[in-house]
CSV table of C-alpha atoms (C1' of nucleotides) in Angstrom, one decimal:
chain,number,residue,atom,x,y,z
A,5,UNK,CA,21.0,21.2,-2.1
A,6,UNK,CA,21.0,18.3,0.8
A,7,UNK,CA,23.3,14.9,0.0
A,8,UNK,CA,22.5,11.7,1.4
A,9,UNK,CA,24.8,9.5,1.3
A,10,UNK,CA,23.8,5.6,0.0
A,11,UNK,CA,23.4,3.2,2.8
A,12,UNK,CA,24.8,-0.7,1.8
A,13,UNK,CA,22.1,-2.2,-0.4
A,14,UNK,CA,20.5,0.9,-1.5
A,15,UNK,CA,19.5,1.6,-5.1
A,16,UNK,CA,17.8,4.6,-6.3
A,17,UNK,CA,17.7,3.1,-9.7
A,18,UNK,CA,15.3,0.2,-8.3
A,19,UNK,CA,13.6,2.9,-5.5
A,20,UNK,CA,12.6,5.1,-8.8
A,21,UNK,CA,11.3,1.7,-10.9
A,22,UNK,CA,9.1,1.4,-8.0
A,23,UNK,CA,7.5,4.7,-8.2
A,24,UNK,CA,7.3,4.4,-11.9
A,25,UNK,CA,5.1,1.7,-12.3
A,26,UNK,CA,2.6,2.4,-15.2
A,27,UNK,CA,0.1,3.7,-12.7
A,28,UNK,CA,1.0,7.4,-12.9
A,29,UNK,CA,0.2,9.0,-9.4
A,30,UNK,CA,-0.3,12.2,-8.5
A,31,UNK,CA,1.1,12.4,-5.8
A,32,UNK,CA,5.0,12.3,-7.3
A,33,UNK,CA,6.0,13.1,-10.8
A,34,UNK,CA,9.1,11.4,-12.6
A,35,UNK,CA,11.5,13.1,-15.0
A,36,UNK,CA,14.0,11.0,-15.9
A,37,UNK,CA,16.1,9.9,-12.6
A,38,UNK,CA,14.6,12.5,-10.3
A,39,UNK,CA,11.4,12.6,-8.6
A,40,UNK,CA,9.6,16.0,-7.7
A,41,UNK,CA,6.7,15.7,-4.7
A,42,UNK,CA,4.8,18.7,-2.6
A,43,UNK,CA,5.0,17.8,1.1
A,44,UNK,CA,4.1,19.3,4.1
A,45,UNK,CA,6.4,19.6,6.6
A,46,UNK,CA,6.6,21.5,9.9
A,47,UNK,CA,3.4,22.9,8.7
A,48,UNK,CA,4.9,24.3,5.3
A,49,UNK,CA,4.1,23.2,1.8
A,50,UNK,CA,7.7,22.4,-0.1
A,51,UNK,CA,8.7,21.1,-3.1
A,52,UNK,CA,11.4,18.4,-2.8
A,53,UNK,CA,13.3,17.2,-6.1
A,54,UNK,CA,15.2,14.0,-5.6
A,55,UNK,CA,17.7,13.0,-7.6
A,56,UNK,CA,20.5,9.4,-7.2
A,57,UNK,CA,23.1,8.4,-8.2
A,58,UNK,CA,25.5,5.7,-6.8
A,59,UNK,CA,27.0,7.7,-4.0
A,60,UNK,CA,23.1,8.5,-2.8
A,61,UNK,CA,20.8,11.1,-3.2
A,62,UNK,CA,20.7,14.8,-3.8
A,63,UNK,CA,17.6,17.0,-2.4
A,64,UNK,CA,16.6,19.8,-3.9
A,65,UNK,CA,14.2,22.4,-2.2
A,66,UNK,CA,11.8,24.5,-4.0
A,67,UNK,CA,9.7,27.4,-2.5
A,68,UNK,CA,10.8,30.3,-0.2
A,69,UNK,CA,10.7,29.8,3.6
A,70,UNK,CA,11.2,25.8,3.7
A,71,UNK,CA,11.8,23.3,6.7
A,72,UNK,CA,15.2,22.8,8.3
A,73,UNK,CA,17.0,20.4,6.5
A,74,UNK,CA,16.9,18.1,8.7
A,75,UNK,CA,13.7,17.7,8.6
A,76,UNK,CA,13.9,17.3,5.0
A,77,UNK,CA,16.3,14.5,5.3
A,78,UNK,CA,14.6,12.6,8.0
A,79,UNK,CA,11.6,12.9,5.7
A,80,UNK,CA,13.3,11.2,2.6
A,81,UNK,CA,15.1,9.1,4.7
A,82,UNK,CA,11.8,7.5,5.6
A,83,UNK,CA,9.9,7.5,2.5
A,84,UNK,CA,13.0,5.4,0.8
A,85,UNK,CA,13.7,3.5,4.4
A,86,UNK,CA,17.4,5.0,4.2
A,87,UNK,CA,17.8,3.8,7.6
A,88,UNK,CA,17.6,0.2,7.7
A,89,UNK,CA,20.5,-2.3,7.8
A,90,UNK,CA,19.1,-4.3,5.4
A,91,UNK,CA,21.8,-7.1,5.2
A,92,UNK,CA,20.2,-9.2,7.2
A,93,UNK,CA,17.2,-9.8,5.2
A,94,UNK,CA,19.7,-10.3,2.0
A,95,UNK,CA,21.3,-13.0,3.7
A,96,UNK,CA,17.6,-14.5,4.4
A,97,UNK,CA,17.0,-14.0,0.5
A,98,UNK,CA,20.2,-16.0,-0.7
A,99,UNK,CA,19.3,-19.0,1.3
A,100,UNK,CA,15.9,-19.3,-0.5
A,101,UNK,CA,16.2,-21.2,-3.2
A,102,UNK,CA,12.9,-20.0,-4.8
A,103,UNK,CA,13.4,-16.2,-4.5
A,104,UNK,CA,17.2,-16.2,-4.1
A,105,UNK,CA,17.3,-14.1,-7.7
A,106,UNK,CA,15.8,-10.8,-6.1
A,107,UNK,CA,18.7,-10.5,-4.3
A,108,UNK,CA,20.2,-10.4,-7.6
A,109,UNK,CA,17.6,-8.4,-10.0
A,110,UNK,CA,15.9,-6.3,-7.3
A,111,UNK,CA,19.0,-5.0,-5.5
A,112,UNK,CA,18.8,-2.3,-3.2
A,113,UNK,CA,15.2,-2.1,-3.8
A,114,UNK,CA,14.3,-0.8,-0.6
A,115,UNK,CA,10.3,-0.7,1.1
A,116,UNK,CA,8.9,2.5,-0.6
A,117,UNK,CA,6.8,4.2,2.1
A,118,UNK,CA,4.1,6.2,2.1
A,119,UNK,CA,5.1,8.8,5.4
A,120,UNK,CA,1.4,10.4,5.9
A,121,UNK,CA,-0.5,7.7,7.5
A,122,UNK,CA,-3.8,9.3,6.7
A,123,UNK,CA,-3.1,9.4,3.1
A,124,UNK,CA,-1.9,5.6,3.3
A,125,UNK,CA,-4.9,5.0,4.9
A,126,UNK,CA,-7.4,6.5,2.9
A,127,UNK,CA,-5.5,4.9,0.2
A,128,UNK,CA,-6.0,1.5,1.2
A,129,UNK,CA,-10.1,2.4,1.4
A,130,UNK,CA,-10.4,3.5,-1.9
A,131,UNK,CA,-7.7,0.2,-3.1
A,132,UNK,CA,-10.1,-2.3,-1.5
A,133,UNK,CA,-11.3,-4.9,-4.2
A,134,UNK,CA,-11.0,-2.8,-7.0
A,135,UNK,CA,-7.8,-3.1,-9.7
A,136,UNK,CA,-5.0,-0.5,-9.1
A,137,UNK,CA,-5.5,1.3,-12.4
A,138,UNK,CA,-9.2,2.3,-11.3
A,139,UNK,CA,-7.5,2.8,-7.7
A,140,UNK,CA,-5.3,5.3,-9.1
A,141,UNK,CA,-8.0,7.6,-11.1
A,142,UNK,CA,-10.6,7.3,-8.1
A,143,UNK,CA,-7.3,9.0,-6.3
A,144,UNK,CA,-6.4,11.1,-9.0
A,145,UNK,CA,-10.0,12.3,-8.8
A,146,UNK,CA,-10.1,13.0,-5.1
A,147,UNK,CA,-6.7,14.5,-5.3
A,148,UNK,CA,-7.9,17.7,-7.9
A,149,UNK,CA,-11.3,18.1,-6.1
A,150,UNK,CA,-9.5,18.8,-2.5
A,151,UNK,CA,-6.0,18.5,-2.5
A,152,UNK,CA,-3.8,21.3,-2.1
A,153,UNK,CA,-1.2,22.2,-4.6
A,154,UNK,CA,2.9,23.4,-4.4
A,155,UNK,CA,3.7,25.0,-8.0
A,156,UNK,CA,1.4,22.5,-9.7
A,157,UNK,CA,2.2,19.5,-7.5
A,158,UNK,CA,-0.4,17.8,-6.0
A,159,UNK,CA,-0.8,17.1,-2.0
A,160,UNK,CA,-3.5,14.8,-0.9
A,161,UNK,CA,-6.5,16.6,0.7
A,162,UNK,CA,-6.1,16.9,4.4
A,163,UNK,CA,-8.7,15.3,7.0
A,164,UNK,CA,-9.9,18.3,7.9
A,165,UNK,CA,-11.1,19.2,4.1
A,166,UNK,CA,-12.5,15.0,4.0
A,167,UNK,CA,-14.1,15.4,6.9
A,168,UNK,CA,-16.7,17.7,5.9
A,169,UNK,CA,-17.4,15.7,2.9
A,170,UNK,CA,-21.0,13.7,2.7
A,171,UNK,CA,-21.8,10.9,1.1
A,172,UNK,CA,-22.7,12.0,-2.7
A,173,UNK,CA,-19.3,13.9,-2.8
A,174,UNK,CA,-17.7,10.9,-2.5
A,175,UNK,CA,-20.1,9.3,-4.9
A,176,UNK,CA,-19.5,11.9,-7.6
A,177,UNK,CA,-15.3,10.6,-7.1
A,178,UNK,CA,-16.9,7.1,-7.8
A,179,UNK,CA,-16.5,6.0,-4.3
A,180,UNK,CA,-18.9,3.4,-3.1
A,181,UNK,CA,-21.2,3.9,-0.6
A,182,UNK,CA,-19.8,1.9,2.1
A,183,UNK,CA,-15.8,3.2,1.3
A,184,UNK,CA,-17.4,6.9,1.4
A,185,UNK,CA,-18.7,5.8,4.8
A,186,UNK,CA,-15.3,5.0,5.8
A,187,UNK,CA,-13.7,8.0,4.6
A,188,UNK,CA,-15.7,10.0,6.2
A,189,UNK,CA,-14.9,7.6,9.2
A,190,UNK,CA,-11.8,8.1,9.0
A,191,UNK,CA,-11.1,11.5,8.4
A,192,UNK,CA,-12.8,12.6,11.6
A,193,UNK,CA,-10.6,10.0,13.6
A,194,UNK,CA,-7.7,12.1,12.2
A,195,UNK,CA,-9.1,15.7,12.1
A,196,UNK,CA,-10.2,15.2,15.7
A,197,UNK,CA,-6.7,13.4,17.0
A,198,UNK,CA,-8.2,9.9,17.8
A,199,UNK,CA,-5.5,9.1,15.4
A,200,UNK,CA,-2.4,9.8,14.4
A,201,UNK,CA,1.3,8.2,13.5
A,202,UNK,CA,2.3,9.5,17.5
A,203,UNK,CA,-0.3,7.8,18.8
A,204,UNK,CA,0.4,4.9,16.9
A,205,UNK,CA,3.6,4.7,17.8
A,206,UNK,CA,3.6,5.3,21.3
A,207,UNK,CA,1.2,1.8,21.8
A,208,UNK,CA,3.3,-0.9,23.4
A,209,UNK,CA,3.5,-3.0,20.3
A,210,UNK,CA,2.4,-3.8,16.7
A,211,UNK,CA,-0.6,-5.9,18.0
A,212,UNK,CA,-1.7,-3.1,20.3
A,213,UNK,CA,-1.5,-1.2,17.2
A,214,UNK,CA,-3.5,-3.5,14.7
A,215,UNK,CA,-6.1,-3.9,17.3
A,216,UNK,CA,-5.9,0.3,17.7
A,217,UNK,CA,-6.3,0.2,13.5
A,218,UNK,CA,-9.2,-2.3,13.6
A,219,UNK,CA,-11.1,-1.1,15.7
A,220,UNK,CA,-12.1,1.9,13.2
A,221,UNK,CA,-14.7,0.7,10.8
A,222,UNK,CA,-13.4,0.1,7.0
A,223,UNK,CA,-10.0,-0.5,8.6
A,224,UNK,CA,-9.5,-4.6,8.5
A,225,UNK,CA,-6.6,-6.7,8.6
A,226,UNK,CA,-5.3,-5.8,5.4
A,227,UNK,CA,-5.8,-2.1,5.4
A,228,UNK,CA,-3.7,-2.3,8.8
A,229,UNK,CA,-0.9,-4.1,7.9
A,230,UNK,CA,-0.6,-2.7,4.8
A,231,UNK,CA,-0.4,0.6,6.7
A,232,UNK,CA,1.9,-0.9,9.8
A,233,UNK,CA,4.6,-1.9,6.6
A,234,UNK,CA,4.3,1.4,4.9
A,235,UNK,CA,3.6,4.0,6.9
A,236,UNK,CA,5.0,3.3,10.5
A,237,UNK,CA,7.9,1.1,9.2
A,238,UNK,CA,6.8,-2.4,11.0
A,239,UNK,CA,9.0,-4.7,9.0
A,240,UNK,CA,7.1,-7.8,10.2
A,241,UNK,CA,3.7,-7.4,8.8
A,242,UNK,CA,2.0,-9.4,6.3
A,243,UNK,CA,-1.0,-8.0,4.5
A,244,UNK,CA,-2.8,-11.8,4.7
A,245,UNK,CA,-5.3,-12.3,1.7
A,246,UNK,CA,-3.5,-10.0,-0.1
A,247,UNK,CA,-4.7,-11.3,-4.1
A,248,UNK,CA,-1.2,-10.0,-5.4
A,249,UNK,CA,0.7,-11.8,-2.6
A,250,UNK,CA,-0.9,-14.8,-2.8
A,251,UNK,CA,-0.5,-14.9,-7.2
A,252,UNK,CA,3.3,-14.2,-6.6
A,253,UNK,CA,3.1,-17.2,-4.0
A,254,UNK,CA,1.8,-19.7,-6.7
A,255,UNK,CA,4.1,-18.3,-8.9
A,256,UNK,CA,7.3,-19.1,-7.5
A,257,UNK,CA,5.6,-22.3,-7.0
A,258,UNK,CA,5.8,-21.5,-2.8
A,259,UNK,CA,2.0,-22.4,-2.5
A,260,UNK,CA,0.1,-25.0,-3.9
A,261,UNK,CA,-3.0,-22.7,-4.3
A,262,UNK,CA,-4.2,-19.6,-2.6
A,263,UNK,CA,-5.7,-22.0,0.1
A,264,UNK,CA,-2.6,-23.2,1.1
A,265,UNK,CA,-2.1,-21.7,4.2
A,266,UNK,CA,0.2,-24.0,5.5
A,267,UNK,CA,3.1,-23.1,3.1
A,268,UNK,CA,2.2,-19.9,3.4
A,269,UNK,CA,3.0,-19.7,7.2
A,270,UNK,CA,6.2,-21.9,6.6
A,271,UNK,CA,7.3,-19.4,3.9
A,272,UNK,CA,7.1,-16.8,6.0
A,273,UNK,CA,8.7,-18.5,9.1
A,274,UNK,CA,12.0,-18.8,7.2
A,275,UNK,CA,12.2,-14.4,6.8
A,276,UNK,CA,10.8,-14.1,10.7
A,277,UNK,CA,11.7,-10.2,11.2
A,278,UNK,CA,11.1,-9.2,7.8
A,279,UNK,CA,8.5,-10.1,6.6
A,280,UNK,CA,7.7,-6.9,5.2
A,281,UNK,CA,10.6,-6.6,2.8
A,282,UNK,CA,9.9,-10.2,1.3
A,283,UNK,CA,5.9,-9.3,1.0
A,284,UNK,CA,7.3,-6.2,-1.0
A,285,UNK,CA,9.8,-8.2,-3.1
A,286,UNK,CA,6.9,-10.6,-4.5
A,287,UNK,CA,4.9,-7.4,-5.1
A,288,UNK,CA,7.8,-6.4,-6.9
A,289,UNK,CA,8.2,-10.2,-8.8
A,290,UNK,CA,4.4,-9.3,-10.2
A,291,UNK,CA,5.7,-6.3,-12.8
A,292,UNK,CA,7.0,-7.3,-16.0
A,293,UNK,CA,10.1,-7.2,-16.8
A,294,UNK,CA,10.3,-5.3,-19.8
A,295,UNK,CA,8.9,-2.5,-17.2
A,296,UNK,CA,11.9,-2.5,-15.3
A,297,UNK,CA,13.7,-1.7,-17.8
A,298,UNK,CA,12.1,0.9,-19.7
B,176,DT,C1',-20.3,-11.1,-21.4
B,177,DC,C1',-17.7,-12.7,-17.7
B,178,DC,C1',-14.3,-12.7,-14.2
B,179,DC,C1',-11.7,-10.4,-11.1
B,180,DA,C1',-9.4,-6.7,-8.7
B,181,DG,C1',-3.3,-4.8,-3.6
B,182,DG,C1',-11.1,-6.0,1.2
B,183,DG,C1',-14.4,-5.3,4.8
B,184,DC,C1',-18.5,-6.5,7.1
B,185,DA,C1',-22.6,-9.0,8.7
B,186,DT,C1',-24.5,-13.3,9.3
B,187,DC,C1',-24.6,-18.0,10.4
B,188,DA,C1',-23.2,-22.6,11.9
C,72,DT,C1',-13.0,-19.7,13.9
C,73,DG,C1',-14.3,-20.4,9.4
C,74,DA,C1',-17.4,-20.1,5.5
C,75,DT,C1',-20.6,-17.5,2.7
C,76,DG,C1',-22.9,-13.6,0.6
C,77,DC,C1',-23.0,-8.8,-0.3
C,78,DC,C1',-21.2,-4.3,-1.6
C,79,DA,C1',-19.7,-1.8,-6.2
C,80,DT,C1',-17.5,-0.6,-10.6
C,81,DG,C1',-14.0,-0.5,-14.1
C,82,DG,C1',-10.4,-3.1,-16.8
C,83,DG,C1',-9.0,-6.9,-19.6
DNA sequence: TCCCAGGGCATCA
DNA sequence: TGATGCCATGGG
């Protein structure tokens, strides 16, 4: 069993309402206040259950020869951004007049992550311009044709298994032509190195990495912010266009319409730094109530 | 039936 | 640089 200790504004409570949206992935399962995911890590399958409470979080391991634990920790420590100081964008919050409440009624929520950059990736191709519930069963779909599996948890397929996919594969998962296209793109970038999180990472900045992102067809603005805020931890990206975004915008009443581009860029000047974390927080202002507390 | 969904791309002015 | 049309399919 591995502890990790709560950093200030941390809430498991609101990191697990986050994951239990109605969507049911397969990539995690819930039961009750723990989570239970298959991960690879220094080149093992595992089996982590997490479990919180308010001093932080306990990690259990499942399967025989594991990773070291510190691996394990710096891998939960990323997917629930453990690490960040995130004071600073409270005290951005409580100025706000209009969204001053999710300091409030979404506290601790921290940026959810999604640590495999291909599988954040791929997940953005198949989430283009479709809702999230058909999102989530093309995945689901993808997942049991040629994902891996850790005592009956899921892992998402790895590049090397998409890679040699063809086009009517993906058709028979109900991807469309063009997104099967860009998976099959894509996972030949990663099977063959062109890219990876490292390589990311080691550009000089986050424009040299959107530009890097980009430049690979299927992979636009969105798909690389979205992946910048998620995957590689870049707390100042916006996913711009973003339909969900842009609703919770009107919303709070912070944008006239969806064209108003001007109050969009002077909403976003006031949280310079993280913008991440307050794209997230609307994200979070979209699901009902009554979800949160179920 | 109709509109829209956590977009991306090609084309055109 | 911005606007427009197309792709493609299920959910409400």
């Amino acid at each position: 069993m591995i502890h990790l200790p709560a950093p200030a504004q941390f809430s498991w409570t609101e990191c697990l309402w986050f994951l239990d949206r109605r969507y049911d992935d397969c990539l995690y399962a819930i039961e009750g206040q723990s989570v239970t995911k298959a991960v690879v890590l220094e080149g093992r399958p595992v089996l982590l259950r997490i479990s919180g409470d308010r001093e932080g979080l306990k990690v259990d391991v499942k399967g025989g020869k594991s990773a070291s634990e510190e691996t394990i920790q710096a891998y939960v420590r990323d997917w629930f951004d453990m690490d960040r100081d995130v004071r600073p964008f409270y005290s951005l919050l409580r100025k706000h007049p209009r969204v001053a409440y999710m300091a409030r009624e979404f506290k601790g929520l921290r940026l959810v992550g999604i640590p495999d950059l291909f599988e954040s990736l791929s997940w953005c191709i198949i989430g283009q311009q479709i809702n999230l519930s058909f999102a989530h069963k093309v995945k689901r779909q993808l997942v049991a044709a040629y994902g891996g599996s850790v005592a009956g948890h899921s892992l998402f397929p790895a590049p090397e298994v998409l890679a040699e996919l063809k086009e009517p594969d993906y058709k028979a998962l109900q991807f469309s032509r063009l997104k099967a296209e860009y998976m099959i793109t894509l996972s030949k970038a990663f099977a063959d190195g062109v890219i990876s999180k490292v390589a990311l990472l080691a550009l000089e900045d986050t424009e040299a990495r959107m530009k890097a992102l980009t430049s690979i067809r299927g992979i636009g603005a969105w798909t690389a912010n979205y992946a910048l805020m998620k995957s590689l931890r870049d707390t100042t990206r916006i996913p711009h266009g973003d339909v969900g975004l842009l609703k919770a915008l009107v919303d709070h009443d912070l944008m006239a319409d969806r064209k108003d581009q001007k109050a969009f860029l002077r909403f976003f000047a006031e949280f310079s730094g993280w913008e991440s974390y307050m794209v997230f927080y609307l994200w979070r202002s979209l699901s009902p109530p009554q979800l949160a507390a179920s």
